[in-house]
Amino acid sequence: MQEIAIIRMGDDDDNGGDTSVITKTKPKTKRPPLYKVMLLNDDYTPMEFVVHVLERFFGMDHAQAFEIMLTVHKRGLAVVGVFSHEIAETKVTQVMDLARQHQHPLQCTMEKE
């Protein structure tokens, strides 16, 4: 988007004044790309642990977390949130760290939306 300003040089009464045009280009700000955070199903992580992860790190209530956990279980994976790169990366790390601490093989990944 350009902003145009017209500047007249000389007296207002003088018809022979110079006219200059100055243009300023405003940079367009781009929104940062978003990333999907996904949980992957495995046959060993308890369903209650997955529900706990969804409540703790993704701010879901128990009913939402239970529904998403069932989706992960039935379909093999589910998108649990969409975030900026830094937030998505942090969430993946938090989930993976907690899963390791509890010796669960739960996998959490992210990919560009």
C-alpha angles and dihedrals in degrees: 000000000000128000114210125202123186116207122191118207122209133023121330089232092054112087091193096068121131121248121211128190119210120190126195121193115215111210114239110234114222121213112241115254116265127229131212116226113210136188118214125213123243132173096240112047110094115244090232090058091054090049089050091051092051092049095044103042104024101038096237123154117237095265094050092045091050092051093049091046089055090049090052090048096048101036101031095243143023137196106244099182147342118232145154114281095262095048093044091050091050093050092049090050093048093050094045093047093051092046091052092047089055092041094242122143093221111149125210121184140172134213136178113271 
